[in-house]
């Protein structure tokens, strides 16, 4: 799929003023600084559609973008943000969990994980939450241009090993870089192939 149009619709701090759930939706989520905004911008072929980490307060918002006038891309708040209190962090994660559980048009959650960092408790817990609730998700390893193949394979192996202890089958995994653009095509193909599920539902 080619992204022809991408426009910002609304930012929310709660689940109250969300766009109507009348189109397929895909959420992007991950720890702060994972490279979420950069990847979203790359997917949409735009420089500043999603605001990067340097924008104050941006991590607190749920942002909806309408792509090709036919599906929503949702930028969820970054979890595990170092500069906020533990309590606030728990609130963000709570909001994210509520969102992915309640949003009826959500077809898939792309969970972004920094390929340079060893498995983190908060990521593993979030993946487990999604699995238990049967919310479909895809793991997207980010910034693969920043780490050599040997190191990243070590991290990927560790993740797979941990996930296999809990799950019989692994979720889809995509390796990405907002710098080289790797993974973008796979993400868009995944979305293109998943969109018809929504049509079949209504
Ligand atoms: P967010 O907080 O998850 O939205 O992360 P950002 O997109 O703001 O990225 C955080 C930092 O990582 C910024 O300095 C980006 O330039 C950098 N970054 C993001 N994605 C990549 C990537 O794929 N490769 C490299 N080398 N740097 C990246």
Coordinates of C-alpha atoms in Angstrom, one line a residue, residues 40-175:
X40 CA 5.1 6.9 12.1
X41 CA 6.6 9.8 10.1
X42 CA 8.4 7.4 7.8
X43 CA 5.3 5.3 7.3
X44 CA 3.4 8.4 6.4
X45 CA 6.2 9.9 4.3
X46 CA 6.0 13.1 6.3
X47 CA 8.6 14.9 8.4
X48 CA 6.6 16.2 11.3
X49 CA 3.3 14.5 11.3
X50 CA 4.0 12.8 14.6
X51 CA 5.9 14.9 17.1
X52 CA 9.2 13.6 18.2
X53 CA 10.5 13.2 21.8
X54 CA 11.8 16.7 21.9
X55 CA 8.3 18.1 21.9
X56 CA 7.3 18.8 25.5
X57 CA 4.2 17.0 26.7
X58 CA 3.7 15.0 23.5
X59 CA 4.2 11.7 25.2
X60 CA 0.9 12.2 27.1
X61 CA -1.4 12.3 24.2
X62 CA -3.4 9.8 22.1
X63 CA -3.1 11.1 18.5
X64 CA -5.3 10.0 15.7
X65 CA -4.2 10.3 12.0
X66 CA -6.4 9.5 9.1
X67 CA -4.5 7.6 6.4
X68 CA -5.7 7.5 2.7
X69 CA -9.1 8.6 4.1
X70 CA -9.7 5.0 5.0
X71 CA -8.0 3.9 8.2
X72 CA -6.7 5.4 11.4
X73 CA -3.2 5.3 12.6
X74 CA -3.1 5.9 16.3
X75 CA 0.0 7.2 18.1
X76 CA -0.5 6.2 21.8
X77 CA 1.5 7.8 24.7
X78 CA 4.9 6.4 25.3
X79 CA 5.1 4.2 28.4
X80 CA 7.9 4.1 30.9
X81 CA 8.8 7.8 30.3
X82 CA 11.8 8.4 32.6
X83 CA 11.0 12.1 33.4
X84 CA 7.6 11.5 35.0
X85 CA 6.9 10.0 38.4
X86 CA 6.2 6.3 38.9
X87 CA 2.6 7.0 39.6
X88 CA 2.2 9.0 36.4
X89 CA 3.8 6.2 34.5
X90 CA 1.3 3.8 35.9
X91 CA -1.5 6.1 34.8
X92 CA -0.2 6.2 31.2
X93 CA 0.1 2.5 31.1
X94 CA -3.4 2.2 32.5
X95 CA -4.7 4.6 29.9
X96 CA -3.0 2.6 27.1
X97 CA -4.3 -0.7 28.4
X98 CA -7.9 0.7 28.7
X99 CA -7.6 2.1 25.1
X100 CA -6.5 -1.1 23.4
X101 CA -9.0 -3.1 25.4
X102 CA -12.0 -0.8 24.7
X103 CA -11.4 0.5 21.2
X104 CA -13.8 -1.6 19.1
X105 CA -12.3 -0.8 15.7
X106 CA -8.7 -1.6 16.6
X107 CA -7.4 -4.3 14.4
X108 CA -3.8 -4.5 15.6
X109 CA -1.4 -3.0 18.0
X110 CA 2.1 -2.5 16.8
X111 CA 4.3 -2.8 19.9
X112 CA 7.6 -1.0 19.2
X113 CA 10.7 -2.3 21.0
X114 CA 14.2 -0.8 20.7
X115 CA 16.4 -3.5 19.2
X116 CA 19.4 -2.2 21.1
X117 CA 17.9 -2.8 24.6
X118 CA 17.7 -6.1 26.4
X119 CA 14.1 -7.3 27.2
X120 CA 12.5 -4.9 29.6
X121 CA 9.9 -5.9 32.3
X122 CA 7.5 -3.2 31.2
X123 CA 7.5 -4.4 27.6
X124 CA 7.1 -8.0 28.6
X125 CA 4.2 -7.2 30.9
X126 CA 2.5 -5.2 28.2
X127 CA 2.9 -8.1 25.7
X128 CA 1.5 -10.4 28.3
X129 CA -1.5 -8.1 28.9
X130 CA -2.2 -8.1 25.1
X131 CA -1.9 -11.9 24.9
X132 CA -4.2 -12.6 27.8
X133 CA -6.8 -10.2 26.5
X134 CA -6.4 -11.7 23.0
X135 CA -5.7 -8.3 21.5
X136 CA -3.9 -8.9 18.2
X137 CA -0.4 -7.4 18.1
X138 CA 2.8 -7.3 16.1
X139 CA 6.3 -6.7 17.6
X140 CA 8.2 -4.1 15.7
X141 CA 11.9 -3.9 16.6
X142 CA 13.1 -0.4 16.0
X143 CA 16.4 1.4 15.1
X144 CA 18.0 -1.7 13.7
X145 CA 20.5 0.5 11.8
X146 CA 22.0 1.5 15.1
X147 CA 23.2 -2.0 16.2
X148 CA 25.3 -4.6 14.5
X149 CA 23.7 -7.8 13.3
X150 CA 25.4 -10.0 16.0
X151 CA 24.2 -7.8 18.9
X152 CA 20.7 -7.4 17.6
X153 CA 20.3 -11.1 16.9
X154 CA 21.3 -11.7 20.5
X155 CA 18.5 -9.5 21.7
X156 CA 15.9 -10.9 19.3
X157 CA 16.8 -14.4 20.4
X158 CA 16.4 -13.4 24.0
X159 CA 13.0 -12.0 23.3
X160 CA 11.9 -15.0 21.4
X161 CA 13.1 -17.3 24.2
X162 CA 11.2 -15.4 26.8
X163 CA 8.0 -15.2 24.7
X164 CA 8.1 -18.9 24.0
X165 CA 8.0 -19.7 27.7
X166 CA 4.5 -18.2 27.8
X167 CA 3.1 -18.5 24.3
X168 CA 2.9 -21.5 21.9
X169 CA 3.2 -19.3 18.8
X170 CA 5.1 -16.2 18.4
X171 CA 3.4 -13.0 17.2
X172 CA 4.4 -11.5 13.8
X173 CA 7.8 -9.7 14.2
X174 CA 9.0 -6.9 11.9
X175 CA 12.5 -5.4 12.0

